[in-house]
Amino acid sequence: MTADTDALSLIQDLVDRAKKAGADAADAVAGLSTSVSHAQRLGKTEKLERDESQDLGLRVLIGKKQAIVSSNDWKADGLDLLVERAVAMAKAVPDDEYCGIADPDQIVGPDYPTLEMYDSEEPSAETLIARAKETEDAALSVDGITNSEGAEASWSHFRIALAASNGFAGTYEGSRHSVGVSVLAGTGTEMESDHDYATKIFGADLPSCAEIGRNAADRALKKLGARKPPTAHGVPVVFDPRVSGGMVRHLTGAINGSSVARGTSFLKDRMGEQIMAAGITIVDDPHMDRGLASKPFDAEGLPNQRRNLVDQGVLQTWVLDLRTARQLGLTSTGHASRGTGGPPGPSTTNTHLAAGTVSPEDLIADIERGFYVTSVMGMGVSMITGDYSRGASGFWIENGQIAYPVNEVTIAGNLKDMFLAMTAADDLEFKYATNAPTLRVDGMTVAGT
């Protein structure tokens, strides 16, 4: 199977077989992907790989029971066995009162949007090799860079097909071009490493490979001589755009319907309230052209749309699929996502925190002492209480200026307070699936020496 129409026909037939075998309802998803990647280190090839895969998942429902099975065997006898197993499993599992596919009047029609998600030009292996070489060479050419951890260039293409017994049928496809490098600066015990990379839907949108290499080198060099800063309480912490998207992900995790329905979110009772600073707006847009997480419909065949999750600091919506919406007595927001091996679950798409009105320089200009964060590590964030504690590195701020590099730092606060003490700069760029500009959060604790 290589074409969207073939995959769609196959899973529509699979759904029909499940119904004939005793299922009250069924849906199926198929995914086909191709990827090519090249990696090199110090000019020597470490890998040149091509991978092609196909997978499908079938969900069958009998009453309030459901079962999901998946397979990469698309032969007729394999599909017969898949249906047989799925129906047998559905008869044996406990009831789930909230499971179920969409009603026919809920699904999106055949005129769902066509998005710019696919670059039809597949780069040759020689092109990927050239991209990786140019990126690494540019980084190594910078004075002070002493070694390389490697450069990689890759391309991938995927097709998704979804069909259900409620009459929904749809497909879409997408592509990714990526290039990146990691290098080391300094010598002996005074070495530091850093990286840069870019991923785009269209190869023509990739930044210059030389620029990526030089950025990685510059970042590594700036970290040389890092030390621990003094411990400080109630100081501003500024998050670089490389890491500021994490604040958005903490928010979307807290308003995910699964967490809210379980009662495990620190925002579970805050709908319609001011949860962030008045200047903060967070947008989810599944229809963004050339967006890394775009899709024309959700994983249950429901229409999706751009919406403000937070508008001027006020929480506007939960992130819901059909199941979590039923649990909460609400309507799905069209945020269902799924793989082939499990049921749908709620998830955001292209999400960003809207740009503010001040430059990053002005954002730190009045900080007498504070911390500019360029990397974070650890998982010390509680979605139940909002408590936040993570390892970090970056630069110490003194008298409105970057003073010196720092590492082995812990930053701490509570997301409920941090969200309300947040200010956004004007430097928003769309580089990832989740994006944010430089963010300043006042009143945090920085643990150093």
GROMACS .gro file of N, CA, C and O in nm, residues 256-375:
model
  480
  256ASN      N    1  -0.548   1.974   3.009
  256ASN     CA    2  -0.583   1.855   2.933
  256ASN      C    3  -0.701   1.785   2.998
  256ASN      O    4  -0.703   1.765   3.120
  257GLY      N    5  -0.799   1.747   2.918
  257GLY     CA    6  -0.921   1.689   2.971
  257GLY      C    7  -0.899   1.566   3.056
  257GLY      O    8  -0.973   1.543   3.153
  258SER      N    9  -0.795   1.486   3.025
  258SER     CA   10  -0.768   1.367   3.105
  258SER      C   11  -0.732   1.405   3.248
  258SER      O   12  -0.780   1.343   3.344
  259SER      N   13  -0.646   1.506   3.265
  259SER     CA   14  -0.608   1.549   3.399
  259SER      C   15  -0.724   1.613   3.472
  259SER      O   16  -0.744   1.590   3.592
  260VAL      N   17  -0.801   1.693   3.401
  260VAL     CA   18  -0.915   1.761   3.464
  260VAL      C   19  -1.018   1.659   3.509
  260VAL      O   20  -1.072   1.666   3.621
  261ALA      N   21  -1.049   1.560   3.423
  261ALA     CA   22  -1.149   1.460   3.457
  261ALA      C   23  -1.105   1.374   3.575
  261ALA      O   24  -1.188   1.332   3.657
  262ARG      N   25  -0.975   1.349   3.586
  262ARG     CA   26  -0.923   1.271   3.700
  262ARG      C   27  -0.910   1.356   3.826
  262ARG      O   28  -0.885   1.302   3.934
  263GLY      N   29  -0.921   1.487   3.813
  263GLY     CA   30  -0.903   1.575   3.927
  263GLY      C   31  -0.759   1.591   3.967
  263GLY      O   32  -0.729   1.626   4.082
  264THR      N   33  -0.665   1.570   3.872
  264THR     CA   34  -0.522   1.574   3.905
  264THR      C   35  -0.455   1.699   3.847
  264THR      O   36  -0.334   1.700   3.824
  265SER      N   37  -0.530   1.805   3.822
  265SER     CA   38  -0.475   1.929   3.770
  265SER      C   39  -0.493   2.042   3.870
  265SER      O   40  -0.601   2.057   3.930
  266PHE      N   41  -0.389   2.123   3.887
  266PHE     CA   42  -0.400   2.236   3.978
  266PHE      C   43  -0.492   2.346   3.924
  266PHE      O   44  -0.525   2.441   3.994
  267LEU      N   45  -0.538   2.331   3.799
  267LEU     CA   46  -0.631   2.427   3.740
  267LEU      C   47  -0.772   2.370   3.725
  267LEU      O   48  -0.856   2.431   3.659
  268LYS      N   49  -0.801   2.257   3.787
  268LYS     CA   50  -0.926   2.185   3.761
  268LYS      C   51  -1.051   2.266   3.794
  268LYS      O   52  -1.158   2.239   3.738
  269ASP      N   53  -1.041   2.365   3.882
  269ASP     CA   54  -1.158   2.444   3.921
  269ASP      C   55  -1.149   2.589   3.874
  269ASP      O   56  -1.220   2.676   3.925
  270ARG      N   57  -1.064   2.616   3.774
  270ARG     CA   58  -1.035   2.755   3.739
  270ARG      C   59  -1.092   2.801   3.606
  270ARG      O   60  -1.056   2.909   3.558
  271MET      N   61  -1.181   2.725   3.545
  271MET     CA   62  -1.237   2.766   3.416
  271MET      C   63  -1.301   2.904   3.426
  271MET      O   64  -1.377   2.933   3.517
  272GLY      N   65  -1.268   2.989   3.329
  272GLY     CA   66  -1.325   3.123   3.324
  272GLY      C   67  -1.259   3.223   3.417
  272GLY      O   68  -1.302   3.339   3.425
  273GLU      N   69  -1.153   3.181   3.486
  273GLU     CA   70  -1.087   3.269   3.582
  273GLU      C   71  -0.953   3.321   3.527
  273GLU      O   72  -0.898   3.267   3.432
  274GLN      N   73  -0.901   3.425   3.591
  274GLN     CA   74  -0.771   3.481   3.557
  274GLN      C   75  -0.663   3.390   3.614
  274GLN      O   76  -0.642   3.386   3.734
  275ILE      N   77  -0.596   3.315   3.526
  275ILE     CA   78  -0.492   3.223   3.572
  275ILE      C   79  -0.353   3.268   3.530
  275ILE      O   80  -0.254   3.214   3.577
  276MET      N   81  -0.347   3.363   3.436
  276MET     CA   82  -0.219   3.415   3.388
  276MET      C   83  -0.226   3.568   3.387
  276MET      O   84  -0.334   3.626   3.403
  277ALA      N   85  -0.111   3.631   3.369
  277ALA     CA   86  -0.107   3.777   3.364
  277ALA      C   87  -0.198   3.828   3.253
  277ALA      O   88  -0.219   3.762   3.150
  278ALA      N   89  -0.250   3.947   3.270
  278ALA     CA   90  -0.351   4.001   3.179
  278ALA      C   91  -0.303   4.014   3.034
  278ALA      O   92  -0.383   4.012   2.941
  279GLY      N   93  -0.173   4.023   3.014
  279GLY     CA   94  -0.122   4.038   2.878
  279GLY      C   95  -0.094   3.907   2.806
  279GLY      O   96  -0.047   3.909   2.693
  280ILE      N   97  -0.125   3.795   2.868
  280ILE     CA   98  -0.089   3.664   2.812
  280ILE      C   99  -0.207   3.599   2.740
  280ILE      O  100  -0.314   3.579   2.798
  281THR      N  101  -0.185   3.566   2.613
  281THR     CA  102  -0.283   3.491   2.533
  281THR      C  103  -0.212   3.370   2.473
  281THR      O  104  -0.102   3.382   2.419
  282ILE      N  105  -0.276   3.253   2.485
  282ILE     CA  106  -0.219   3.129   2.431
  282ILE      C  107  -0.316   3.072   2.328
  282ILE      O  108  -0.435   3.056   2.357
  283VAL      N  109  -0.264   3.044   2.209
  283VAL     CA  110  -0.345   3.006   2.094
  283VAL      C  111  -0.310   2.864   2.051
  283VAL      O  112  -0.192   2.827   2.049
  284ASP      N  113  -0.412   2.787   2.013
  284ASP     CA  114  -0.391   2.656   1.951
  284ASP      C  115  -0.450   2.661   1.811
  284ASP      O  116  -0.568   2.697   1.795
  285ASP      N  117  -0.371   2.629   1.709
  285ASP     CA  118  -0.415   2.645   1.570
  285ASP      C  119  -0.380   2.523   1.487
  285ASP      O  120  -0.270   2.513   1.432
  286PRO      N  121  -0.473   2.427   1.473
  286PRO     CA  122  -0.445   2.305   1.395
  286PRO      C  123  -0.437   2.330   1.245
  286PRO      O  124  -0.390   2.243   1.172
  287HIS      N  125  -0.484   2.445   1.199
  287HIS     CA  126  -0.489   2.471   1.055
  287HIS      C  127  -0.378   2.564   1.008
  287HIS      O  128  -0.384   2.618   0.898
  288MET      N  129  -0.276   2.585   1.089
  288MET     CA  130  -0.164   2.671   1.050
  288MET      C  131  -0.090   2.611   0.931
  288MET      O  132  -0.042   2.497   0.938
  289ASP      N  133  -0.083   2.685   0.822
  289ASP     CA  134  -0.006   2.637   0.707
  289ASP      C  135   0.140   2.624   0.746
  289ASP      O  136   0.197   2.712   0.810
  290ARG      N  137   0.200   2.512   0.709
  290ARG     CA  138   0.340   2.481   0.738
  290ARG      C  139   0.367   2.469   0.888
  290ARG      O  140   0.480   2.481   0.932
  291GLY      N  141   0.263   2.444   0.966
  291GLY     CA  142   0.281   2.420   1.108
  291GLY      C  143   0.322   2.276   1.132
  291GLY      O  144   0.272   2.183   1.068
  292LEU      N  145   0.411   2.254   1.228
  292LEU     CA  146   0.467   2.120   1.251
  292LEU      C  147   0.366   2.024   1.311
  292LEU      O  148   0.388   1.903   1.311
  293ALA      N  149   0.255   2.074   1.366
  293ALA     CA  150   0.155   1.985   1.426
  293ALA      C  151   0.017   2.006   1.363
  293ALA      O  152  -0.085   1.976   1.425
  294SER      N  153   0.015   2.055   1.240
  294SER     CA  154  -0.113   2.081   1.173
  294SER      C  155  -0.183   1.953   1.135
  294SER      O  156  -0.121   1.851   1.105
  295LYS      N  157  -0.315   1.958   1.133
  295LYS     CA  158  -0.397   1.848   1.081
  295LYS      C  159  -0.536   1.903   1.050
  295LYS      O  160  -0.586   1.991   1.121
  296PRO      N  161  -0.601   1.852   0.945
  296PRO     CA  162  -0.728   1.909   0.898
  296PRO      C  163  -0.850   1.865   0.978
  296PRO      O  164  -0.957   1.924   0.965
  297PHE      N  165  -0.835   1.760   1.058
  297PHE     CA  166  -0.943   1.712   1.144
  297PHE      C  167  -0.877   1.638   1.259
  297PHE      O  168  -0.758   1.605   1.254
  298ASP      N  169  -0.954   1.610   1.364
  298ASP     CA  170  -0.890   1.542   1.477
  298ASP      C  171  -0.898   1.391   1.459
  298ASP      O  172  -0.951   1.340   1.360
  299ALA      N  173  -0.844   1.317   1.555
  299ALA     CA  174  -0.829   1.172   1.540
  299ALA      C  175  -0.959   1.095   1.560
  299ALA      O  176  -0.958   0.971   1.555
  300GLU      N  177  -1.069   1.166   1.582
  300GLU     CA  178  -1.201   1.103   1.586
  300GLU      C  179  -1.290   1.150   1.473
  300GLU      O  180  -1.410   1.125   1.472
  301GLY      N  181  -1.227   1.221   1.376
  301GLY     CA  182  -1.301   1.269   1.260
  301GLY      C  183  -1.383   1.393   1.287
  301GLY      O  184  -1.469   1.430   1.206
  302LEU      N  185  -1.356   1.461   1.398
  302LEU     CA  186  -1.430   1.582   1.430
  302LEU      C  187  -1.360   1.704   1.371
  302LEU      O  188  -1.238   1.705   1.355
  303PRO      N  189  -1.436   1.810   1.341
  303PRO     CA  190  -1.373   1.933   1.293
  303PRO      C  191  -1.288   1.995   1.404
  303PRO      O  192  -1.321   1.985   1.523
  304ASN      N  193  -1.178   2.057   1.365
  304ASN     CA  194  -1.094   2.129   1.461
  304ASN      C  195  -1.077   2.272   1.413
  304ASN      O  196  -1.103   2.304   1.296
  305GLN      N  197  -1.034   2.360   1.501
  305GLN     CA  198  -1.026   2.500   1.464
  305GLN      C  199  -0.929   2.574   1.555
  305GLN      O  200  -0.895   2.527   1.664
  306ARG      N  201  -0.885   2.689   1.508
  306ARG     CA  202  -0.803   2.779   1.590
  306ARG      C  203  -0.888   2.828   1.707
  306ARG      O  204  -1.005   2.865   1.690
  307ARG      N  205  -0.830   2.829   1.826
  307ARG     CA  206  -0.900   2.882   1.942
  307ARG      C  207  -0.800   2.932   2.045
  307ARG      O  208  -0.687   2.883   2.053
  308ASN      N  209  -0.842   3.030   2.122
  308ASN     CA  210  -0.762   3.079   2.233
  308ASN      C  211  -0.785   2.989   2.354
  308ASN      O  212  -0.898   2.977   2.401
  309LEU      N  213  -0.679   2.928   2.402
  309LEU     CA  214  -0.688   2.848   2.524
  309LEU      C  215  -0.693   2.942   2.645
  309LEU      O  216  -0.767   2.917   2.742
  310VAL      N  217  -0.612   3.046   2.639
  310VAL     CA  218  -0.611   3.153   2.740
  310VAL      C  219  -0.621   3.285   2.664
  310VAL      O  220  -0.550   3.306   2.566
  311ASP      N  221  -0.711   3.372   2.706
  311ASP     CA  222  -0.730   3.501   2.639
  311ASP      C  223  -0.710   3.612   2.741
  311ASP      O  224  -0.789   3.625   2.836
  312GLN      N  225  -0.603   3.689   2.722
  312GLN     CA  226  -0.570   3.798   2.815
  312GLN      C  227  -0.569   3.748   2.960
  312GLN      O  228  -0.621   3.811   3.051
  313GLY      N  229  -0.510   3.630   2.976
  313GLY     CA  230  -0.492   3.573   3.109
  313GLY      C  231  -0.606   3.489   3.160
  313GLY      O  232  -0.593   3.422   3.262
  314VAL      N  233  -0.721   3.489   3.092
  314VAL     CA  234  -0.840   3.417   3.139
  314VAL      C  235  -0.850   3.281   3.070
  314VAL      O  236  -0.844   3.272   2.946
  315LEU      N  237  -0.866   3.175   3.147
  315LEU     CA  238  -0.878   3.040   3.094
  315LEU      C  239  -1.010   3.024   3.020
  315LEU      O  240  -1.117   3.044   3.077
  316GLN      N  241  -1.002   2.984   2.891
  316GLN     CA  242  -1.120   2.979   2.805
  316GLN      C  243  -1.177   2.840   2.784
  316GLN      O  244  -1.296   2.824   2.757
  317THR      N  245  -1.093   2.736   2.790
  317THR     CA  246  -1.140   2.603   2.751
  317THR      C  247  -1.050   2.495   2.807
  317THR      O  248  -0.934   2.520   2.839
  318TRP      N  249  -1.104   2.376   2.820
  318TRP     CA  250  -1.022   2.257   2.840
  318TRP      C  251  -0.983   2.204   2.703
  318TRP      O  252  -1.041   2.242   2.600
  319VAL      N  253  -0.887   2.111   2.699
  319VAL     CA  254  -0.846   2.042   2.577
  319VAL      C  255  -0.911   1.904   2.582
  319VAL      O  256  -0.870   1.819   2.661
  320LEU      N  257  -1.012   1.882   2.496
  320LEU     CA  258  -1.098   1.765   2.511
  320LEU      C  259  -1.107   1.680   2.385
  320LEU      O  260  -1.109   1.732   2.273
  321ASP      N  261  -1.116   1.547   2.406
  321ASP     CA  262  -1.163   1.456   2.303
  321ASP      C  263  -1.303   1.412   2.343
  321ASP      O  264  -1.362   1.465   2.439
  322LEU      N  265  -1.359   1.315   2.271
  322LEU     CA  266  -1.497   1.274   2.303
  322LEU      C  267  -1.508   1.211   2.441
  322LEU      O  268  -1.601   1.240   2.517
  323ARG      N  269  -1.413   1.127   2.476
  323ARG     CA  270  -1.423   1.056   2.604
  323ARG      C  271  -1.416   1.152   2.723
  323ARG      O  272  -1.498   1.145   2.814
  324THR      N  273  -1.316   1.241   2.723
  324THR     CA  274  -1.304   1.333   2.836
  324THR      C  275  -1.419   1.433   2.838
  324THR      O  276  -1.462   1.475   2.945
  325ALA      N  277  -1.469   1.469   2.720
  325ALA     CA  278  -1.586   1.557   2.716
  325ALA      C  279  -1.707   1.490   2.781
  325ALA      O  280  -1.781   1.554   2.857
  326ARG      N  281  -1.725   1.361   2.754
  326ARG     CA  282  -1.838   1.290   2.816
  326ARG      C  283  -1.820   1.283   2.967
  326ARG      O  284  -1.917   1.297   3.043
  327GLN      N  285  -1.697   1.261   3.013
  327GLN     CA  286  -1.672   1.256   3.157
  327GLN      C  287  -1.708   1.388   3.225
  327GLN      O  288  -1.754   1.388   3.339
  328LEU      N  289  -1.681   1.498   3.156
  328LEU     CA  290  -1.703   1.630   3.216
  328LEU      C  291  -1.837   1.691   3.180
  328LEU      O  292  -1.868   1.803   3.221
  329GLY      N  293  -1.918   1.617   3.103
  329GLY     CA  294  -2.048   1.669   3.063
  329GLY      C  295  -2.039   1.785   2.966
  329GLY      O  296  -2.125   1.874   2.964
  330LEU      N  297  -1.935   1.782   2.880
  330LEU     CA  298  -1.911   1.890   2.787
  330LEU      C  299  -1.906   1.837   2.644
  330LEU      O  300  -1.939   1.721   2.619
  331THR      N  301  -1.865   1.921   2.551
  331THR     CA  302  -1.853   1.885   2.410
  331THR      C  303  -1.706   1.880   2.371
  331THR      O  304  -1.628   1.966   2.414
  332SER      N  305  -1.668   1.784   2.289
  332SER     CA  306  -1.529   1.775   2.245
  332SER      C  307  -1.485   1.905   2.179
  332SER      O  308  -1.563   1.969   2.106
  333THR      N  309  -1.361   1.943   2.204
  333THR     CA  310  -1.304   2.061   2.139
  333THR      C  311  -1.229   2.026   2.011
  333THR      O  312  -1.160   2.110   1.953
  334GLY      N  313  -1.239   1.900   1.967
  334GLY     CA  314  -1.171   1.858   1.845
  334GLY      C  315  -1.022   1.840   1.863
  334GLY      O  316  -0.943   1.860   1.770
  335HIS      N  317  -0.981   1.797   1.984
  335HIS     CA  318  -0.839   1.782   2.013
  335HIS      C  319  -0.795   1.636   2.025
  335HIS      O  320  -0.689   1.608   2.081
  336ALA      N  321  -0.875   1.542   1.973
  336ALA     CA  322  -0.836   1.402   1.983
  336ALA      C  323  -0.711   1.373   1.900
  336ALA      O  324  -0.696   1.422   1.789
  337SER      N  325  -0.623   1.294   1.959
  337SER     CA  326  -0.502   1.247   1.892
  337SER      C  327  -0.489   1.098   1.921
  337SER      O  328  -0.535   1.051   2.025
  338ARG      N  329  -0.428   1.023   1.830
  338ARG     CA  330  -0.411   0.880   1.858
  338ARG      C  331  -0.302   0.820   1.771
  338ARG      O  332  -0.266   0.874   1.665
  339GLY      N  333  -0.248   0.711   1.820
  339GLY     CA  334  -0.161   0.627   1.740
  339GLY      C  335  -0.238   0.504   1.699
  339GLY      O  336  -0.360   0.496   1.717
  340THR      N  337  -0.169   0.405   1.647
  340THR     CA  338  -0.238   0.284   1.604
  340THR      C  339  -0.259   0.185   1.718
  340THR      O  340  -0.341   0.095   1.705
  341GLY      N  341  -0.186   0.202   1.829
  341GLY     CA  342  -0.192   0.102   1.935
  341GLY      C  343  -0.276   0.137   2.055
  341GLY      O  344  -0.277   0.062   2.152
  342GLY      N  345  -0.347   0.250   2.051
  342GLY     CA  346  -0.426   0.288   2.167
  342GLY      C  347  -0.546   0.372   2.128
  342GLY      O  348  -0.560   0.413   2.012
  343PRO      N  349  -0.632   0.401   2.225
  343PRO     CA  350  -0.751   0.481   2.196
  343PRO      C  351  -0.715   0.628   2.182
  343PRO      O  352  -0.604   0.671   2.219
  344PRO      N  353  -0.807   0.709   2.131
  344PRO     CA  354  -0.781   0.853   2.123
  344PRO      C  355  -0.763   0.915   2.261
  344PRO      O  356  -0.814   0.864   2.362
  345GLY      N  357  -0.692   1.025   2.265
  345GLY     CA  358  -0.675   1.103   2.386
  345GLY      C  359  -0.657   1.248   2.347
  345GLY      O  360  -0.617   1.279   2.234
  346PRO      N  361  -0.686   1.341   2.437
  346PRO     CA  362  -0.677   1.484   2.401
  346PRO      C  363  -0.533   1.533   2.394
  346PRO      O  364  -0.449   1.496   2.476
  347SER      N  365  -0.506   1.618   2.295
  347SER     CA  366  -0.372   1.674   2.278
  347SER      C  367  -0.382   1.801   2.194
  347SER      O  368  -0.465   1.809   2.103
  348THR      N  369  -0.297   1.898   2.222
  348THR     CA  370  -0.295   2.021   2.144
  348THR      C  371  -0.222   2.000   2.012
  348THR      O  372  -0.160   1.897   1.988
  349THR      N  373  -0.226   2.103   1.926
  349THR     CA  374  -0.160   2.097   1.795
  349THR      C  375  -0.051   2.204   1.791
  349THR      O  376   0.041   2.201   1.871
  350ASN      N  377  -0.059   2.299   1.697
  350ASN     CA  378   0.035   2.410   1.695
  350ASN      C  379  -0.007   2.511   1.801
  350ASN      O  380  -0.110   2.577   1.788
  351THR      N  381   0.071   2.522   1.905
  351THR     CA  382   0.035   2.608   2.018
  351THR      C  383   0.141   2.714   2.037
  351THR      O  384   0.260   2.686   2.029
  352HIS      N  385   0.095   2.838   2.060
  352HIS     CA  386   0.192   2.944   2.086
  352HIS      C  387   0.139   3.044   2.186
  352HIS      O  388   0.017   3.063   2.200
  353LEU      N  389   0.232   3.106   2.257
  353LEU     CA  390   0.201   3.218   2.345
  353LEU      C  391   0.226   3.345   2.264
  353LEU      O  392   0.335   3.365   2.211
  354ALA      N  393   0.125   3.428   2.253
  354ALA     CA  394   0.133   3.546   2.166
  354ALA      C  395   0.243   3.641   2.212
  354ALA      O  396   0.272   3.656   2.331
  355ALA      N  397   0.306   3.708   2.115
  355ALA     CA  398   0.414   3.801   2.143
  355ALA      C  399   0.366   3.920   2.225
  355ALA      O  400   0.252   3.966   2.211
  356GLY      N  401   0.454   3.968   2.309
  356GLY     CA  402   0.427   4.089   2.385
  356GLY      C  403   0.469   4.213   2.307
  356GLY      O  404   0.484   4.209   2.185
  357THR      N  405   0.492   4.322   2.378
  357THR     CA  406   0.519   4.450   2.312
  357THR      C  407   0.657   4.507   2.345
  357THR      O  408   0.691   4.615   2.298
  358VAL      N  409   0.738   4.437   2.425
  358VAL     CA  410   0.870   4.487   2.462
  358VAL      C  411   0.977   4.395   2.406
  358VAL      O  412   0.954   4.275   2.387
  359SER      N  413   1.093   4.450   2.378
  359SER     CA  414   1.204   4.370   2.327
  359SER      C  415   1.265   4.288   2.439
  359SER      O  416   1.249   4.322   2.557
  360PRO      N  417   1.336   4.179   2.406
  360PRO     CA  418   1.405   4.103   2.511
  360PRO      C  419   1.502   4.188   2.591
  360PRO      O  420   1.517   4.170   2.712
  361GLU      N  421   1.568   4.284   2.524
  361GLU     CA  422   1.661   4.372   2.594
  361GLU      C  423   1.588   4.457   2.697
  361GLU      O  424   1.636   4.473   2.811
  362ASP      N  425   1.474   4.512   2.659
  362ASP     CA  426   1.396   4.593   2.753
  362ASP      C  427   1.338   4.508   2.865
  362ASP      O  428   1.316   4.558   2.976
  363LEU      N  429   1.313   4.381   2.835
  363LEU     CA  430   1.255   4.292   2.935
  363LEU      C  431   1.349   4.272   3.054
  363LEU      O  432   1.305   4.252   3.167
  364ILE      N  433   1.480   4.278   3.028
  364ILE     CA  434   1.577   4.255   3.137
  364ILE      C  435   1.644   4.385   3.183
  364ILE      O  436   1.723   4.383   3.278
  365ALA      N  437   1.612   4.496   3.119
  365ALA     CA  438   1.686   4.621   3.145
  365ALA      C  439   1.677   4.668   3.290
  365ALA      O  440   1.771   4.731   3.340
  366ASP      N  441   1.565   4.640   3.359
  366ASP     CA  442   1.550   4.690   3.495
  366ASP      C  443   1.580   4.583   3.601
  366ASP      O  444   1.552   4.603   3.719
  367ILE      N  445   1.638   4.470   3.560
  367ILE     CA  446   1.667   4.362   3.655
  367ILE      C  447   1.803   4.389   3.721
  367ILE      O  448   1.907   4.387   3.655
  368GLU      N  449   1.804   4.413   3.851
  368GLU     CA  450   1.929   4.436   3.922
  368GLU      C  451   2.010   4.307   3.933
  368GLU      O  452   2.132   4.306   3.915
  369ARG      N  453   1.940   4.197   3.963
  369ARG     CA  454   2.002   4.066   3.959
  369ARG      C  455   1.894   3.964   3.930
  369ARG      O  456   1.781   3.974   3.981
  370GLY      N  457   1.928   3.870   3.845
  370GLY     CA  458   1.831   3.769   3.803
  370GLY      C  459   1.901   3.663   3.720
  370GLY      O  460   2.023   3.661   3.706
  371PHE      N  461   1.822   3.577   3.659
  371PHE     CA  462   1.876   3.460   3.591
  371PHE      C  463   1.812   3.448   3.453
  371PHE      O  464   1.689   3.449   3.441
  372TYR      N  465   1.897   3.439   3.349
  372TYR     CA  466   1.851   3.417   3.212
  372TYR      C  467   1.873   3.269   3.179
  372TYR      O  468   1.987   3.222   3.172
  373VAL      N  469   1.766   3.194   3.159
  373VAL     CA  470   1.770   3.049   3.143
  373VAL      C  471   1.777   3.011   2.996
  373VAL      O  472   1.694   3.053   2.916
  374THR      N  473   1.876   2.928   2.960
  374THR     CA  474   1.886   2.878   2.823
  374THR      C  475   1.863   2.728   2.813
  374THR      O  476   1.842   2.675   2.704
  375SER      N  477   1.870   2.657   2.926
  375SER     CA  478   1.838   2.514   2.924
  375SER      C  479   1.783   2.473   3.060
  375SER      O  480   1.822   2.530   3.163
   0.00000   0.00000   0.00000
